[in-house]
Tab-separated table of C-alpha atoms in Angstrom:
chain	number	residue	atom	x	y	z
A	259	GLY	CA	13.319	6.902	5.301
A	260	GLU	CA	12.664	3.714	4.676
A	261	ASN	CA	13.348	2.097	1.233
A	262	VAL	CA	12.025	-1.125	0.231
A	263	GLU	CA	13.293	-3.119	-2.988
A	264	GLN	CA	11.360	-5.899	-4.213
A	265	HIS	CA	12.164	-8.797	-6.941
A	266	PRO	CA	11.228	-9.807	-9.268
A	267	SER	CA	9.260	-7.100	-10.925
A	268	THR	CA	8.143	-10.515	-12.608
A	269	LEU	CA	6.886	-13.830	-11.913
A	270	SER	CA	5.955	-16.646	-14.108
A	271	VAL	CA	5.532	-20.489	-13.072
A	272	GLN	CA	3.744	-23.366	-13.137
A	273	GLU	CA	0.257	-24.253	-12.113
A	274	GLY	CA	0.676	-26.122	-8.985
A	275	ASP	CA	4.311	-25.441	-8.561
A	276	SER	CA	6.015	-22.327	-6.009
A	277	ALA	CA	6.645	-19.540	-6.129
A	278	VAL	CA	8.558	-16.827	-3.897
A	279	ILE	CA	8.858	-12.800	-3.994
A	280	LYS	CA	11.980	-11.699	-2.082
A	281	CYS	CA	12.370	-8.390	-0.437
A	282	THR	CA	14.919	-6.272	1.299
A	283	TYR	CA	14.614	-2.886	3.719
A	284	SER	CA	16.902	-0.517	4.752
A	285	ASP	CA	16.353	0.429	8.251
A	286	SER	CA	16.595	-2.186	11.278
A	287	ALA	CA	13.418	-0.216	13.157
A	288	SER	CA	11.314	-1.257	10.584
A	289	ASN	CA	9.054	-3.907	12.898
A	290	TYR	CA	6.755	-5.207	10.967
A	291	PHE	CA	6.023	-6.426	7.308
A	292	PRO	CA	2.801	-7.258	5.793
A	293	TRP	CA	2.088	-8.690	2.083
A	294	TYR	CA	-0.722	-7.499	-0.069
A	295	LYS	CA	-2.397	-8.692	-2.690
A	296	GLN	CA	-4.127	-6.826	-5.796
A	297	GLU	CA	-6.202	-8.273	-8.711
A	298	LEU	CA	-6.806	-6.519	-11.711
A	299	GLY	CA	-8.432	-3.566	-11.299
A	300	LYS	CA	-9.366	-3.758	-7.218
A	301	ARG	CA	-7.514	-2.737	-4.723
A	302	PRO	CA	-4.720	-3.821	-2.368
A	303	GLN	CA	-5.903	-6.230	0.448
A	304	LEU	CA	-3.545	-7.592	3.168
A	305	ILE	CA	-2.918	-11.482	2.959
A	306	ILE	CA	-0.283	-11.820	5.657
A	307	ASP	CA	2.102	-10.193	7.058
A	308	ILE	CA	4.883	-10.823	10.440
A	309	ARG	CA	6.259	-8.537	13.033
A	310	SER	CA	9.796	-8.611	13.783
A	311	ASN	CA	9.846	-11.000	16.948
A	312	VAL	CA	8.937	-13.560	14.592
A	313	GLY	CA	11.050	-15.721	11.468
A	314	GLU	CA	8.091	-17.649	9.999
A	315	LYS	CA	4.334	-17.667	9.488
A	316	LYS	CA	2.064	-19.682	7.725
A	317	ASP	CA	-1.673	-19.464	6.274
A	318	GLN	CA	-2.498	-22.763	4.031
A	319	ARG	CA	-0.509	-22.048	1.379
A	320	ILE	CA	0.922	-18.720	2.053
A	321	ALA	CA	4.095	-18.232	4.015
A	322	VAL	CA	6.231	-15.321	4.856
A	323	THR	CA	9.721	-15.455	6.293
A	324	LEU	CA	12.132	-12.711	8.391
A	325	ASN	CA	15.491	-12.092	8.297
A	326	LYS	CA	16.307	-9.324	10.494
A	327	THR	CA	20.113	-9.969	10.155
A	328	ALA	CA	20.551	-9.440	6.095
A	329	LYS	CA	17.072	-7.810	6.417
A	330	HIS	CA	15.328	-9.449	4.382
A	331	PHE	CA	11.633	-10.960	3.828
A	332	SER	CA	10.218	-13.447	1.401
A	333	LEU	CA	6.787	-14.475	0.789
A	334	HIS	CA	6.355	-18.531	-0.351
A	335	ILE	CA	3.262	-19.451	-2.431
A	336	THR	CA	2.808	-23.060	-3.016
A	337	GLU	CA	0.930	-25.280	-5.222
A	338	THR	CA	0.246	-22.006	-7.369
A	339	GLN	CA	-3.616	-21.619	-8.388
A	340	PRO	CA	-4.782	-19.521	-11.570
A	341	GLU	CA	-6.744	-16.829	-8.445
A	342	ASP	CA	-2.758	-16.512	-7.303
A	343	SER	CA	-2.176	-14.151	-10.428
A	344	ALA	CA	-2.157	-10.755	-8.924
A	345	VAL	CA	0.448	-8.366	-7.890
A	346	TYR	CA	2.048	-8.834	-5.181
A	347	PHE	CA	3.082	-5.690	-3.408
A	348	CYS	CA	5.483	-6.157	0.065
A	349	ALA	CA	5.130	-3.248	3.030
A	350	ALA	CA	7.859	-2.415	5.875
A	351	THR	CA	6.454	-0.260	9.053
A	352	MET	CA	7.863	0.985	11.856
A	353	ASN	CA	5.760	2.672	15.110
A	354	ARG	CA	8.212	5.489	15.047
A	355	ASP	CA	6.771	7.497	12.193
A	356	ASP	CA	3.616	5.052	11.406
A	357	LYS	CA	4.487	4.882	7.317
A	358	ILE	CA	3.670	2.299	5.314
A	359	ILE	CA	7.066	1.868	2.528
A	360	PHE	CA	5.452	-0.494	-0.242
A	361	GLY	CA	7.857	-2.055	-2.266
A	362	LYS	CA	7.563	-2.211	-5.977
A	363	GLY	CA	5.257	-4.813	-7.028
A	364	THR	CA	6.060	-8.489	-8.074
A	365	ARG	CA	3.363	-9.193	-11.674
A	366	LEU	CA	2.734	-12.972	-10.988
A	367	HIS	CA	1.037	-15.088	-13.627
A	368	ILE	CA	0.379	-18.630	-13.174
A	369	LEU	CA	0.633	-20.771	-16.125
A	370	PRO	CA	-1.841	-23.571	-16.621
B	284	ASP	CA	-15.779	-2.211	1.471
B	285	ALA	CA	-14.012	-1.943	5.498
B	286	GLY	CA	-15.947	1.357	5.524
B	287	ILE	CA	-13.782	3.676	3.090
B	288	THR	CA	-15.545	5.448	0.193
B	289	GLN	CA	-13.094	7.597	-2.889
B	290	SER	CA	-14.888	9.740	-4.490
B	291	PRO	CA	-14.508	10.916	-7.170
B	292	ARG	CA	-13.989	7.665	-8.823
B	293	HIS	CA	-12.250	9.038	-12.365
B	294	LYS	CA	-11.371	12.493	-12.905
B	295	VAL	CA	-10.108	14.657	-16.340
B	296	THR	CA	-9.151	17.782	-15.503
B	297	GLU	CA	-6.878	20.228	-17.141
B	298	THR	CA	-3.045	21.058	-16.302
B	299	GLY	CA	-2.983	24.257	-14.520
B	300	THR	CA	-6.210	23.687	-12.553
B	301	PRO	CA	-6.245	22.526	-8.318
B	302	VAL	CA	-8.186	18.783	-7.666
B	303	THR	CA	-9.511	17.691	-4.661
B	304	LEU	CA	-9.483	14.208	-3.591
B	305	ARG	CA	-11.363	12.850	-1.154
B	306	CYS	CA	-11.553	9.769	1.082
B	307	HIS	CA	-14.191	9.404	4.010
B	308	GLN	CA	-14.220	6.467	7.010
B	309	THR	CA	-17.104	5.186	8.453
B	310	GLU	CA	-14.479	2.569	11.059
B	311	ASN	CA	-13.545	5.763	13.568
B	312	HIS	CA	-10.023	5.071	12.347
B	313	ARG	CA	-6.509	6.692	13.440
B	314	TYR	CA	-4.897	6.809	10.830
B	315	MET	CA	-5.453	8.088	6.781
B	316	TYR	CA	-2.926	7.675	4.062
B	317	TRP	CA	-2.761	8.596	0.231
B	318	TYR	CA	-1.354	6.870	-1.750
B	319	ARG	CA	-0.517	6.815	-5.692
B	320	GLN	CA	0.026	4.023	-7.815
B	321	ASP	CA	2.059	3.934	-11.224
B	322	PRO	CA	3.450	1.458	-13.305
B	323	GLY	CA	6.747	0.432	-12.185
B	324	HIS	CA	6.619	2.499	-9.068
B	325	GLY	CA	3.809	0.630	-6.923
B	326	LEU	CA	2.231	2.269	-4.085
B	327	ARG	CA	3.847	5.397	-3.397
B	328	LEU	CA	3.115	6.813	-0.458
B	329	ILE	CA	2.110	11.058	-0.513
B	330	HIS	CA	1.130	12.254	2.697
B	331	TYR	CA	-0.335	10.407	5.644
B	332	SER	CA	-2.987	11.998	8.915
B	333	TYR	CA	-2.326	9.857	12.361
B	334	GLY	CA	-5.305	12.111	13.734
B	335	VAL	CA	-7.695	15.496	13.203
B	336	LYS	CA	-5.311	18.100	12.124
B	337	ASP	CA	-2.022	15.564	12.112
B	338	THR	CA	-0.164	14.986	9.046
B	339	ASP	CA	3.280	14.111	7.255
B	340	LYS	CA	4.543	14.568	4.260
B	341	GLY	CA	5.380	10.627	2.573
B	342	GLU	CA	7.852	9.610	-0.525
B	343	VAL	CA	6.543	11.451	-2.869
B	344	SER	CA	4.728	14.741	-1.097
B	345	ASP	CA	5.484	17.159	-3.627
B	346	GLY	CA	2.488	19.404	-5.258
B	347	TYR	CA	0.101	18.053	-3.112
B	348	SER	CA	-1.433	19.370	0.054
B	349	VAL	CA	-3.948	17.401	2.549
B	350	SER	CA	-6.599	18.276	5.009
B	351	ARG	CA	-8.069	16.530	7.957
B	352	SER	CA	-10.431	18.756	9.545
B	353	LYS	CA	-12.807	15.585	11.134
B	354	THR	CA	-11.743	12.055	12.005
B	355	GLU	CA	-14.086	10.677	8.957
B	356	ASP	CA	-12.617	12.555	6.583
B	357	PHE	CA	-8.606	12.967	4.712
B	358	LEU	CA	-8.711	15.250	1.555
B	359	LEU	CA	-5.989	15.413	-1.330
B	360	THR	CA	-5.122	18.379	-2.593
B	361	LEU	CA	-3.988	19.014	-6.688
B	362	GLU	CA	-2.561	22.436	-6.264
B	363	SER	CA	-1.964	22.892	-9.814
B	364	ALA	CA	-2.276	19.694	-12.133
B	365	THR	CA	0.708	18.369	-13.973
B	366	SER	CA	0.135	15.629	-16.436
B	367	SER	CA	2.682	13.741	-14.209
B	368	GLN	CA	0.088	13.439	-11.802
B	369	THR	CA	-2.293	11.441	-14.053
B	370	SER	CA	-2.671	8.502	-11.657
B	371	VAL	CA	-4.581	5.956	-10.182
B	372	TYR	CA	-4.958	7.373	-6.004
B	373	PHE	CA	-5.684	5.452	-3.490
B	374	CYS	CA	-6.399	6.361	0.814
B	375	ALA	CA	-6.253	3.586	2.756
B	376	ILE	CA	-6.724	3.573	6.975
B	377	SER	CA	-5.718	1.751	10.161
B	378	THR	CA	-6.524	1.321	13.509
B	379	LEU	CA	-2.947	1.561	14.795
B	380	GLY	CA	-0.029	3.133	12.168
B	381	GLY	CA	3.000	1.589	11.192
B	382	GLY	CA	5.051	-0.845	13.251
B	383	TYR	CA	2.305	-1.492	15.668
B	384	GLY	CA	0.996	-3.458	13.073
B	385	THR	CA	-2.493	-3.512	11.571
B	386	GLU	CA	-4.528	-4.453	8.328
B	387	ALA	CA	-4.625	-1.542	5.975
B	388	PHE	CA	-7.915	-1.222	4.198
B	389	PHE	CA	-7.911	0.395	0.951
B	390	GLY	CA	-10.732	2.412	-0.794
B	391	GLN	CA	-11.553	1.632	-4.201
B	392	GLY	CA	-9.245	4.235	-5.715
B	393	THR	CA	-9.339	7.457	-7.929
B	394	ARG	CA	-8.150	7.462	-11.831
B	395	LEU	CA	-7.053	11.179	-12.301
B	396	THR	CA	-6.131	12.141	-15.673
B	397	VAL	CA	-4.647	15.028	-16.000
B	398	VAL	CA	-4.942	16.839	-20.276
């Protein structure tokens, strides 16, 4: 089955700097890659996603890139702000079995 | 809350007892998922459902069973709870499954402690 690896597990960046979180997946049939943000004590919520026919997608300060050949995708957050502090999860899915498999998460700390 | 509620929100139970968690949705979504969240392990898929009475196993299904007799309800049962099943359990719903790619909405979570 699909396996998603996520790095780093913890990331601290100065406010205003950029943060990058990387994920790799194992099954080349995966074709949809969402990213979720989970604030402390709350439920995960979708922040951005990308499909396998697209190499990059941006939404204001966040962007996701996908390299299908290398089977990895990354989340980029620019001009980080205190409210970006949270746990971020990547996921990979494929339409042949409907599962949504998550990485282990990255705890992002924004330092003042 | 995207029309999804979990019950109970908190539960403490003894080892060896059966426990059932309920996920209820009002959105008529076809796909429903149960995850457990543990420090260092992220969100791990336990079971999921792609329709009434249609379910399949996830990554960590041992010790768990599910049932879906109605579109709106997806039940997760721990047949005989063990301390290793102490966790936060999240239910999620989605219009489309897997790679068709739509947002999965999560419930508020259930904190289960097995003593």
